[in-house]
Coordinates of C-alpha atoms in Angstrom, one line a residue:
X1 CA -75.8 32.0 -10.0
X2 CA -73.8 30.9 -12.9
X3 CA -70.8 29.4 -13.1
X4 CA -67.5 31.0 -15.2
X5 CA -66.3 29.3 -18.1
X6 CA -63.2 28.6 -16.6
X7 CA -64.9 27.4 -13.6
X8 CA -66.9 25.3 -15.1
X9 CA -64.7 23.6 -17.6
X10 CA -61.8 23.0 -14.1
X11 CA -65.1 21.2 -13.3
X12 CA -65.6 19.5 -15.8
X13 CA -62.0 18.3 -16.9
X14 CA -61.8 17.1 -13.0
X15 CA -64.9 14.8 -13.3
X16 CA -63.5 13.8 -16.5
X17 CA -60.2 12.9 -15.6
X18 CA -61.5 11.1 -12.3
X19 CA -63.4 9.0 -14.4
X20 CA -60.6 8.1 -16.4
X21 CA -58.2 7.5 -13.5
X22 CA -58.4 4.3 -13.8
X23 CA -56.6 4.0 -17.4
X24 CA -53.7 6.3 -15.3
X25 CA -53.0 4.3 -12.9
X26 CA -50.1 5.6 -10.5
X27 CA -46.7 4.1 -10.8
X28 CA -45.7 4.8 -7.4
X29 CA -47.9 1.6 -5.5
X30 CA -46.5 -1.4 -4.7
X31 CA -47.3 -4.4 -7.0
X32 CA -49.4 -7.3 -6.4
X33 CA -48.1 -10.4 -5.5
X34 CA -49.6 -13.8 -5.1
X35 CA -48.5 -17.3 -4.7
X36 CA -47.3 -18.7 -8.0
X37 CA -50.5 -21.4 -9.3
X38 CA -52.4 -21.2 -6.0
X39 CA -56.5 -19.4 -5.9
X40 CA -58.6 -19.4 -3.4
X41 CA -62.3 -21.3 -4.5
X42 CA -65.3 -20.6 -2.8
X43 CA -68.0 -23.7 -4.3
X44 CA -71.3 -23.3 -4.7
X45 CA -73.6 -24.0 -1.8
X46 CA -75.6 -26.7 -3.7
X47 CA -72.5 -28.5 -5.5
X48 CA -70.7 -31.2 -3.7
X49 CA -66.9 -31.2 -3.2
X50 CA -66.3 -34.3 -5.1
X51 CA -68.5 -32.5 -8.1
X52 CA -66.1 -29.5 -7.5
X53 CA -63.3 -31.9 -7.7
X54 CA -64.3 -34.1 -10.7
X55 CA -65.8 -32.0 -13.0
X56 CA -64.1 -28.4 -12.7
X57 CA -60.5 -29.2 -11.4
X58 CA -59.2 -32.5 -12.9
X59 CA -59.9 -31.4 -16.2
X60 CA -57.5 -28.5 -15.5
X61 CA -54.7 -30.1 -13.7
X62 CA -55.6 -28.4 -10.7
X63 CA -55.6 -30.3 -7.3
X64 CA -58.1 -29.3 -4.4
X65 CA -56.3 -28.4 -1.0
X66 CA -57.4 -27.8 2.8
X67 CA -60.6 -26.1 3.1
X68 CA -60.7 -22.5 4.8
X69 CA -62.6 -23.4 8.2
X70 CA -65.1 -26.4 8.5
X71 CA -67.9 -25.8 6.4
X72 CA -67.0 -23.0 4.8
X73 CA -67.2 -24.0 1.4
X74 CA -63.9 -21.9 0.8
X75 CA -60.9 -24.0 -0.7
X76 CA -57.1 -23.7 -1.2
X77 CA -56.8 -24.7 -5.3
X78 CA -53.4 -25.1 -6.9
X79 CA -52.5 -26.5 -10.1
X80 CA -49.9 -27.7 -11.9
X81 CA -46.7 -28.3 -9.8
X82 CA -47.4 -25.5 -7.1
X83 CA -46.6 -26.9 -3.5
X84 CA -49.2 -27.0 -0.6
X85 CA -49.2 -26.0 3.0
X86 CA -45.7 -26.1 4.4
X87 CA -43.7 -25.8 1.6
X88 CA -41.8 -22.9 0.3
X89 CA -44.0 -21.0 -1.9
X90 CA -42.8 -19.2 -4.8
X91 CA -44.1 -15.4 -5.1
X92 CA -44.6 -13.8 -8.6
X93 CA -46.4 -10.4 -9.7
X94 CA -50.2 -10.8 -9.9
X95 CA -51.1 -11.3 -13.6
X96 CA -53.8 -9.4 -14.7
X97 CA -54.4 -11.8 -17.9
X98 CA -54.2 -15.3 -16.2
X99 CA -57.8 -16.8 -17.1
X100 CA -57.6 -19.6 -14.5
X101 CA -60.6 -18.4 -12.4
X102 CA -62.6 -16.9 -15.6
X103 CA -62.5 -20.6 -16.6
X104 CA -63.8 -22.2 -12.9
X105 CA -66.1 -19.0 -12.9
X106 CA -67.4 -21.2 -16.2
X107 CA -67.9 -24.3 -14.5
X108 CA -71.3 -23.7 -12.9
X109 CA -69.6 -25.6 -9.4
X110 CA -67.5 -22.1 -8.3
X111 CA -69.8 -19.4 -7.1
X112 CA -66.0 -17.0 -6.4
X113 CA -61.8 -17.6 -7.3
X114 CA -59.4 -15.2 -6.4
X115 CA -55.5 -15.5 -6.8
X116 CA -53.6 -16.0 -3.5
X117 CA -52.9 -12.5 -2.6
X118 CA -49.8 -11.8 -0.5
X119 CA -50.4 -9.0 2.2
X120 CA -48.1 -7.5 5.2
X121 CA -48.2 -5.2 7.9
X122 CA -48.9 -1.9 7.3
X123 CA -46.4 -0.4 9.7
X124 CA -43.3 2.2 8.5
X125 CA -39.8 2.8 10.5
X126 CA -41.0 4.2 14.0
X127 CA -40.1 8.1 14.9
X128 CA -38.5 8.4 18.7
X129 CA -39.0 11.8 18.7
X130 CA -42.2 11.6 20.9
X131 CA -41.9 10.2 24.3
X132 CA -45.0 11.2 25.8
X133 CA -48.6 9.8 25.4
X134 CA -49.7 12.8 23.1
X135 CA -52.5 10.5 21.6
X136 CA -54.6 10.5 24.6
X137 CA -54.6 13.9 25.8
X138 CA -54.2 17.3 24.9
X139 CA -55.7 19.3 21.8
X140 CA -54.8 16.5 18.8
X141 CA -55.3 13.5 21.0
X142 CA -58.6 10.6 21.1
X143 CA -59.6 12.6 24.5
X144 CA -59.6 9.4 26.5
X145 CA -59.1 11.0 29.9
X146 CA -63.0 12.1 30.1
X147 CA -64.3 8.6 28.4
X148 CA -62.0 6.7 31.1
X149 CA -64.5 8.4 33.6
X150 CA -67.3 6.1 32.5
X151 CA -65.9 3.2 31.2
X152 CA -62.3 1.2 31.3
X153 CA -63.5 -1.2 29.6
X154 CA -64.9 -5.1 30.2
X155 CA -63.8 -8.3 30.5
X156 CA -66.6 -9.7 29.1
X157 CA -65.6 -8.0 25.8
X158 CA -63.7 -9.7 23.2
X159 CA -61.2 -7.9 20.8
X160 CA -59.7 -9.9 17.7
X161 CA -56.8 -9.2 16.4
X162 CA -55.4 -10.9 12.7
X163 CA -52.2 -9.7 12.8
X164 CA -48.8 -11.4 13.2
X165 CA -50.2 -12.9 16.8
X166 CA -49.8 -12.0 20.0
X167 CA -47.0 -12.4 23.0
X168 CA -49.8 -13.2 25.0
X169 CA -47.4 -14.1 27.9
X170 CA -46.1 -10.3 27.8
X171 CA -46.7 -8.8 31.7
X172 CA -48.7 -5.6 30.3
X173 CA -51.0 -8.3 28.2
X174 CA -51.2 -11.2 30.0
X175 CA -54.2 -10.4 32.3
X176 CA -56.1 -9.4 29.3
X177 CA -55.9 -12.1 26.8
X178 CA -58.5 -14.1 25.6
X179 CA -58.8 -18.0 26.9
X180 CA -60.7 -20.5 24.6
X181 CA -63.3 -22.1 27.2
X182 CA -63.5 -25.0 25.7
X183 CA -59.8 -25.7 24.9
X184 CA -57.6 -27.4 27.6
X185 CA -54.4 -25.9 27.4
X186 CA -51.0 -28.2 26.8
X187 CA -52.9 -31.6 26.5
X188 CA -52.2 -31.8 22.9
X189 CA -55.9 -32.6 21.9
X190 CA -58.6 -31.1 20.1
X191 CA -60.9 -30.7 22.9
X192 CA -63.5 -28.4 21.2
X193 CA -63.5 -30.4 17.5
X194 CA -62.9 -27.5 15.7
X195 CA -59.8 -28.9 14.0
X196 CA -56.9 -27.1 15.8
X197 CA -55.2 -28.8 18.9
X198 CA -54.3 -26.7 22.0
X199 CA -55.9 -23.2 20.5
X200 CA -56.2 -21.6 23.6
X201 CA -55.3 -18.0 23.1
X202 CA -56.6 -17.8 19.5
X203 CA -55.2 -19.9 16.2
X204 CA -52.0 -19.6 14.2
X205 CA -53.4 -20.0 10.5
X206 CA -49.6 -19.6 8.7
X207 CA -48.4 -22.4 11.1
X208 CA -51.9 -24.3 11.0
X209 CA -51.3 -25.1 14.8
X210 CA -53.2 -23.3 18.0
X211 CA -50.0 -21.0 18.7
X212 CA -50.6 -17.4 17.4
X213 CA -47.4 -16.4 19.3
X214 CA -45.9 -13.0 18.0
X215 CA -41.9 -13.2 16.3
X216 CA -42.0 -10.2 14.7
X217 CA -43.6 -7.7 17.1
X218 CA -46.4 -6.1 14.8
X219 CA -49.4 -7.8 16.3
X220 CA -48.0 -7.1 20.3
X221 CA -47.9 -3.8 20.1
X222 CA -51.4 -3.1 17.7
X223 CA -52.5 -5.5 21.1
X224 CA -51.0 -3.0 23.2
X225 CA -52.6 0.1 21.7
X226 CA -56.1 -1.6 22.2
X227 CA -55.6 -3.4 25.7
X228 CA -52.8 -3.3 27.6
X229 CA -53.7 -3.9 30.9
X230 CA -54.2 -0.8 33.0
X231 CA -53.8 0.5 36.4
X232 CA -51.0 -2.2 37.0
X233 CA -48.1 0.1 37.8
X234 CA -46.5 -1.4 34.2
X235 CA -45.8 -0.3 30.9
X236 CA -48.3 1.6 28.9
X237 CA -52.2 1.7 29.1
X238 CA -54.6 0.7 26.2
X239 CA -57.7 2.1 24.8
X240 CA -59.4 -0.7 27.1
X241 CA -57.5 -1.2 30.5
X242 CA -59.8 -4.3 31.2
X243 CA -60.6 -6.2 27.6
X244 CA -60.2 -9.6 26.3
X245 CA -57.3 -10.2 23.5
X246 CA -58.3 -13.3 20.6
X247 CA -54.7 -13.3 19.1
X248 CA -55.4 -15.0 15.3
X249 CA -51.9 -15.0 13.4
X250 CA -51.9 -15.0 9.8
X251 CA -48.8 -13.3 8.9
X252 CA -45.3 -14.7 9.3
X253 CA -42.8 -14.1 11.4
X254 CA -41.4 -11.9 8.7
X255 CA -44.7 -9.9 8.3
X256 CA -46.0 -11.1 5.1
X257 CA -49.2 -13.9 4.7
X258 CA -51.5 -14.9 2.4
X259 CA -55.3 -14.2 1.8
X260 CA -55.7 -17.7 2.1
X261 CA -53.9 -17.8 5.6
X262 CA -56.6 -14.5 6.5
X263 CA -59.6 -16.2 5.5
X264 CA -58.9 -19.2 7.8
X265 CA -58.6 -16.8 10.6
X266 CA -61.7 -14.6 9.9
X267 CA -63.8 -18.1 9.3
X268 CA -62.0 -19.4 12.9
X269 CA -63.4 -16.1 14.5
X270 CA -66.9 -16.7 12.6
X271 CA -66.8 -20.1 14.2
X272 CA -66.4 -18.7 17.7
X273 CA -69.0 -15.9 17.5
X274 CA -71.3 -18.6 16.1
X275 CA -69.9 -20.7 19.9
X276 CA -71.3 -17.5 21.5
X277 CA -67.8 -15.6 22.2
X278 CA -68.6 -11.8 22.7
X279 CA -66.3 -10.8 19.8
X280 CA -68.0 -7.7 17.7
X281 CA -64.9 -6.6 16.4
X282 CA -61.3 -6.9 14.9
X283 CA -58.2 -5.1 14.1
X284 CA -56.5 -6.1 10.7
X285 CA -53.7 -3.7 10.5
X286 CA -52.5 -5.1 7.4
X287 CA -53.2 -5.4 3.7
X288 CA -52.5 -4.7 0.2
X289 CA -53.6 -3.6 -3.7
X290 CA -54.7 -7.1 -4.7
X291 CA -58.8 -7.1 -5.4
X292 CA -59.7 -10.6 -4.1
X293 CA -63.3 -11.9 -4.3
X294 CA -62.5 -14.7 -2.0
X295 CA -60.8 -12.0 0.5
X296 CA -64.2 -9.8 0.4
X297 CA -67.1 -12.6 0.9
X298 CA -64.9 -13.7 4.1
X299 CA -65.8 -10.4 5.4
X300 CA -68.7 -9.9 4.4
X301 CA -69.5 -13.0 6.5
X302 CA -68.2 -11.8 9.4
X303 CA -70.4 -8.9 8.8
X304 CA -73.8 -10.9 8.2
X305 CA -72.4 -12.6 12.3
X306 CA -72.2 -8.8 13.6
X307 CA -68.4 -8.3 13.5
X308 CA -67.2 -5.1 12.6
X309 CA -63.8 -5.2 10.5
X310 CA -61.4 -2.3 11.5
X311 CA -58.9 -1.8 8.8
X312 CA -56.0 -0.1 8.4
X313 CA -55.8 2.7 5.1
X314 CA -52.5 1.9 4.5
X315 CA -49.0 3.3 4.3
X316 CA -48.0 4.7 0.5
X317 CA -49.4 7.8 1.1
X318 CA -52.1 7.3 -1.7
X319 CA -55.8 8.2 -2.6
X320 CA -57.6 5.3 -2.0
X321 CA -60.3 6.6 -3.8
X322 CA -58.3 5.9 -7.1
X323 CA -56.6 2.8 -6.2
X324 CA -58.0 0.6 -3.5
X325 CA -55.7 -0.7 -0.7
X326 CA -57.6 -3.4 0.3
X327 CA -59.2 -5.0 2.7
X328 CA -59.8 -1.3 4.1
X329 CA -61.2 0.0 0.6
X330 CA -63.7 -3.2 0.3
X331 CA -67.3 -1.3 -0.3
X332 CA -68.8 -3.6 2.7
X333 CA -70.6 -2.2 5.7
X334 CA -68.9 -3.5 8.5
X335 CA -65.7 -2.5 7.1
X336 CA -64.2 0.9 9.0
X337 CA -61.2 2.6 7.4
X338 CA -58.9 4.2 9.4
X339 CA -56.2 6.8 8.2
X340 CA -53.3 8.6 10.7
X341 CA -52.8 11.4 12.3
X342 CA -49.4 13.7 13.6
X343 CA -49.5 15.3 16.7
X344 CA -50.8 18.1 15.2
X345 CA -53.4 16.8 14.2
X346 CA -53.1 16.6 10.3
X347 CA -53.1 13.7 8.3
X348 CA -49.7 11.6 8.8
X349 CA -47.3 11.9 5.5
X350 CA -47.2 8.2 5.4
X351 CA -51.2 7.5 5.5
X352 CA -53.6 6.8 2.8
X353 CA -56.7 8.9 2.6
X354 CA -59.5 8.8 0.7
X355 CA -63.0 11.3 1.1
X356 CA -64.8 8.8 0.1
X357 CA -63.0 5.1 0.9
X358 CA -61.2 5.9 3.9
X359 CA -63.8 6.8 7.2
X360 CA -61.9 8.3 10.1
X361 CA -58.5 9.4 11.4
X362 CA -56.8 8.3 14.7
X363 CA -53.4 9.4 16.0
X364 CA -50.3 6.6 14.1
X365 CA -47.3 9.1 15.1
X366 CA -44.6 7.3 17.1
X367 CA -46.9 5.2 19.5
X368 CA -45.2 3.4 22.0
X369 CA -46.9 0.5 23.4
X370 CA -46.2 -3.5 23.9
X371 CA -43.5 -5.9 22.1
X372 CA -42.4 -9.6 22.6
X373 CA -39.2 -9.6 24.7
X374 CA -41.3 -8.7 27.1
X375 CA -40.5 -4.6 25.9
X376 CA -42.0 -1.7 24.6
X377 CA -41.4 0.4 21.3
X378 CA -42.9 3.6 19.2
X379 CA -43.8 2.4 16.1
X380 CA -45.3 4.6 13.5
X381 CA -48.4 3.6 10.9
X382 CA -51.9 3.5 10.1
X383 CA -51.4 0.1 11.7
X384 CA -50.7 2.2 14.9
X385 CA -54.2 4.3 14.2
X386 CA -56.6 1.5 13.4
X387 CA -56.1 -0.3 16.8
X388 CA -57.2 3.1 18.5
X389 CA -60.6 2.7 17.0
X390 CA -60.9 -0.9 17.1
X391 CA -60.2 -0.5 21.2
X392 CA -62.4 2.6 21.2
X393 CA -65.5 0.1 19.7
X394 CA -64.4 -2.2 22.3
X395 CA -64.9 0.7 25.0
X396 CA -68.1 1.5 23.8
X397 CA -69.5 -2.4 23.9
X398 CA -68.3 -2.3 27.0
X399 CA -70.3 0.6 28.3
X400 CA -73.3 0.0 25.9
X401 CA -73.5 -3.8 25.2
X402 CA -77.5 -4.1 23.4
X403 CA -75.6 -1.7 20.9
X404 CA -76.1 -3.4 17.5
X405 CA -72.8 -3.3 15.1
X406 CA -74.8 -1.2 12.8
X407 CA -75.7 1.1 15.6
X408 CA -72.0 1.2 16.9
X409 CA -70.4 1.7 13.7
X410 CA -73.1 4.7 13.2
X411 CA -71.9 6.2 16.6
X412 CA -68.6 6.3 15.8
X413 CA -68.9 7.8 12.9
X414 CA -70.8 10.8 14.3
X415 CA -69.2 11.3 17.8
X416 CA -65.7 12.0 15.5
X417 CA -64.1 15.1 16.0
X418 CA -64.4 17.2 12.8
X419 CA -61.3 18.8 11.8
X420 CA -60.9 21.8 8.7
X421 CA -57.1 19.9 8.5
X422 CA -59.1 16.2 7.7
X423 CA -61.6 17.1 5.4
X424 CA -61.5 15.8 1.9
X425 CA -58.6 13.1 3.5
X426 CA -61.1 11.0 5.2
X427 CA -65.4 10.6 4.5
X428 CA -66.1 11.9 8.2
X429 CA -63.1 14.9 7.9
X430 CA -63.3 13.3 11.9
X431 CA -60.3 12.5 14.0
X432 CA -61.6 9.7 17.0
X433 CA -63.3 11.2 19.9
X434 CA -63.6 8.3 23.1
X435 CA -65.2 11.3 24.8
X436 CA -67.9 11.9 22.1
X437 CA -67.9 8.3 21.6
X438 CA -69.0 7.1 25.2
X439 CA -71.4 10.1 25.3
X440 CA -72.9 10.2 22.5
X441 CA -72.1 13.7 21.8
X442 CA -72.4 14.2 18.2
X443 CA -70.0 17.5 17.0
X444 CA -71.2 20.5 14.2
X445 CA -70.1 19.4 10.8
X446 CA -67.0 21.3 9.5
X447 CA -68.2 24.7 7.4
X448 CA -67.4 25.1 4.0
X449 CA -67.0 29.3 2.4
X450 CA -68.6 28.7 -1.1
X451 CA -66.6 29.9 -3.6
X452 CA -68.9 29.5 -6.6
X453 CA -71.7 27.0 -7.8
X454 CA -72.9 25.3 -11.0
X455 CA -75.7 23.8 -12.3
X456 CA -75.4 19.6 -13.5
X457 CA -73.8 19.1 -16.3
X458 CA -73.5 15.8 -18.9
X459 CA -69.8 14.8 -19.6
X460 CA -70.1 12.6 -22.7
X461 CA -67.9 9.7 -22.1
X462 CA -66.6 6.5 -23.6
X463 CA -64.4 4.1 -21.8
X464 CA -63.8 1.9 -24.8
X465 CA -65.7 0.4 -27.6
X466 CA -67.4 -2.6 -26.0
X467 CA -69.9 -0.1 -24.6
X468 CA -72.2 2.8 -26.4
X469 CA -71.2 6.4 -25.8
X470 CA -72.8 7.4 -22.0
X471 CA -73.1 10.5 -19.7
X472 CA -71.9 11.0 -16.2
X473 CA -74.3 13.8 -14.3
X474 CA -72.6 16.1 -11.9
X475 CA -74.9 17.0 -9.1
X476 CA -75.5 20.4 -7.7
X477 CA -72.8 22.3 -5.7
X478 CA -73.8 23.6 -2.4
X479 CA -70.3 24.6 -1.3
X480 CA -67.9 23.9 -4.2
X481 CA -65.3 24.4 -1.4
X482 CA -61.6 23.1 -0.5
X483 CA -61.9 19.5 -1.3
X484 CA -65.5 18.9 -2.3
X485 CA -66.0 15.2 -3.1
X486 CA -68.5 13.3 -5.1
X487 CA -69.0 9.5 -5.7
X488 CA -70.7 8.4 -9.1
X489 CA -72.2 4.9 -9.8
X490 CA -71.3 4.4 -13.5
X491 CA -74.3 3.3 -16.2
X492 CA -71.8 0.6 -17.9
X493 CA -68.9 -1.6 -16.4
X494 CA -65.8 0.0 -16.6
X495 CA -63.3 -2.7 -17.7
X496 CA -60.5 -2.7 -15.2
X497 CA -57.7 -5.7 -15.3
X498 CA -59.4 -8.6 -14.9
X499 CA -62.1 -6.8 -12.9
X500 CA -64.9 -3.9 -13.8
X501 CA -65.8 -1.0 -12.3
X502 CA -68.7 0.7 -11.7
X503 CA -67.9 3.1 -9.0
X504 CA -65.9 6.5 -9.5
X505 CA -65.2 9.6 -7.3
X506 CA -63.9 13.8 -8.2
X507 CA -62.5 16.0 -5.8
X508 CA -61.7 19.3 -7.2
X509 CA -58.0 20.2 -6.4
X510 CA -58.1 24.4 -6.3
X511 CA -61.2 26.8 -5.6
X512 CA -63.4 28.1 -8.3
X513 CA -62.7 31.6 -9.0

């Protein structure tokens, strides 16, 4: 059937404008920040530090700092006058035209360099409206009741969380939290030589020190959603009534840290699934717009060790599919995105969303759940949803443990609960299912009423003059519904900032007539 002319030309205009996005950006985001003359190096595996050092730093004034977990590779640079570990840190707006890295990039010695990207939690003001536990039963809830009937969880299953730590002597968490085995607790010695003294609940990488205890509250009650301790006549129940907690703080007492701060961590947690701790996934309910290189291959690690990194959308109530919140909008395979959900199901005002960037919704709506005092407190955020899943993978490893990240990522993915109200705001339109999860029981894919369709058409297009005049090809329609997404791989870079881009998504924003 053929399309209408003014069908096709909403069409085309959409794809057109998607692809130019980019150049538009919204002014509504918060800005990137990073610590003033401070990157984040990651060498080349056949250069030597001092070659690093000699060669491609002291020529540029620039001084090499701690390195990011023992043989990492991954290096705190500064130059100039800017203060190291310890010392207050002076915050500026990311500059997009600061040519420090291009110039290491030049060396031959530096494989990545990213500026030192400041991130927080992604929580907002809480809502004490709710009282009751809404998100695990009843029509808009994770259905944990029926999952709960299989499993409640293991405690030979370890749950990471890189957050603001952990008040890991909190009654509803106590029983729960991780213990380093090879740490003895209060002697004031490294007893595993892994360079942090007395880490015995996890590592505090803003203090550098083997305390990730919580001041700010954040990272208790994201521990609370995944494992408080169940079936103790206290408090609130988690995702996982029996679980173990790895508390890694990175972000102040204040909520704010740097990338720097979070690679530590994630390396720290490489090092320990590399000891042989059981630890296939963590919660990072935090984040930010800056796009750091350094920031991605630390995941992307974690992912070649099996652990599956459970992100947080974010809270500016954007399309991530324009502008990136990262780390949850990374293109890595072992990330999962998570957006949130009311009680009524719909996507949260608040939350980011993204059809193609963001994966799968989970209730963020006034959660109440653990905080250092010892207390508990509704809080509100995508920082509140992403814990749900990361407890739900949890559940599942507990009940099926030979399942391999892959596998598990894959089944949560298809047991998700598909919702008219979610499709086009996250790439599954699925809210989390425990029930479907622990079962296996995979759900009809939401249906679509076709309102028209169109054949492929060639959008002549031309970002800018470095480049020769290209085409982007629209694919067949089969529904050309409410929110029908597609994702193009660009035939040229797309300069963006200091960056390119090769990666652009439409959604259409009415129904064909």
């Amino acid at each position: 059937m053929k399309i209408s002319a003014a069908c096709l030309a909403f069409l085309l205009l959409t794809l057109l404008a998607a692809a130019t996005a980019w150049a538009d950006l919204p002014t509504d985001f918060p800005a990137s920040q990073v610590a003033e003359n401070r990157y984040i190096v990651q060498k080349h595996a056949a250069a030597q530090t001092r070659e690093l050092l000699s060669r491609t730093l002291a020529p540029r004034a620039a001084a090499l700092g701690r390195e990011l977990g023992q043989g990492s590779g991954m290096f705190v640079v500064t130059r100039g006058s800017a203060p190291e570990r310890g010392e207050p840190l002076a915050v500026v707006d990311y500059n997009p035209g600061d040519t420090f890295c291009d110039s290491l990039l030049q060396s031959g010695t530096v494989e990545a360099c990213s500026p030192d990207f400041r991130r927080s939690v992604s929580a907002v003001p809480n809502d004490p409206n709710y009282s009751t536990a809404w998100w695990y039963h009843g029509a808009n809830s994770v259905a944990a009741e029926s999952a709960w009937n299989y499993t409640q969880g293991s405690s030979d299953v370890v749950v990471a969380i890189i957050d603001t730590g952990v008040d890991y002597t909190h009654p509803d968490l106590v029983d729960n939290m991780w213990h380093n085995p090879w740490e003895v607790a209060g002697n004031g010695l490294d007893d595993d030589n892994d360079g942090y003294v007395d880490d015995v609940y996890g590592f505090n990488a803003y203090a550098n020190n083997g305390n990730p205890m919580d001041g700010y509250g954040h990272g208790t009650h994201v521990a609370g959603i995944i494992g408080a301790r169940g079936n103790n006549s206290l408090g609130v129940v988690g995702v996982n009534w029996n679980v173990k907690l790895m508390a890694l703080k990175f972000l102040s007492d204040e909520g704010y840290g740097w990338d720097s701060d979070a690679i530590e961590a994630i390396n720290y947690l490489i090092a320990m699934k590399r000891r042989g701790v059981n630890v296939r996934a963590v919660n990072n309910s935090w984040g930010g717009y800056g796009q750091s290189q350094a920031l991605y291959n630390a995941i992307k690690a974690a992912g070649d060790e099996g652990i599956i990194f459970v992100c947080a959308a974010g809270n500016s109530s954007g399309n991530s599919d324009v502008l990136a919140a990262t780390p949850a909008a990374f293109d890595l395979p072992n990330i999962v995105s998570v957006a949130a959900t009311s009680s009524l199901g719909e996507i949260s005002s608040y939350s980011n969303f993204g059809a193609v960037s963001v994966d799968i919704a989970a209730p963020g709506d006034s959660i109440l759940s653990t905080v250092p005092g010892p207390a508990y407190a509704q809080y509100s955020g995508t920082s509140m949803a992403t814990p749900f899943v990361t407890g739900a993978l949890g559940l599942l490893q507990a009940r099926q443990p030979l399942l391999s990240s892959t596998e598990m990522i894959t089944r949560l993915f298809a047991t998700a609960e598909r919702r008219a109200a979610l499709d086009g705001y996250v790439a599954t339109s699925g809210l989390l299912n425990l029930t479907n999860l622990i079962t296996d029981y995979r759900p009809p894919a939401v249906r679509h009423d076709a309102a028209c369709s169109y054949t492929p058409e060639n959008i002549p297009f031309n970002p800018d003059h470095s480049v020769e005049s290209q085409a982007l090809s629209a694919p067949s329609c089969p529904t050309c519904g409410w929110w029908s997404n597609f994702s193009y791989t660009l035939p040229f870079d797309f300069p963006f900032y200091a960056d390119t881009v090769r990666r652009v998504s439409a959604a259409p924003t009415a129904r064909c007539s």
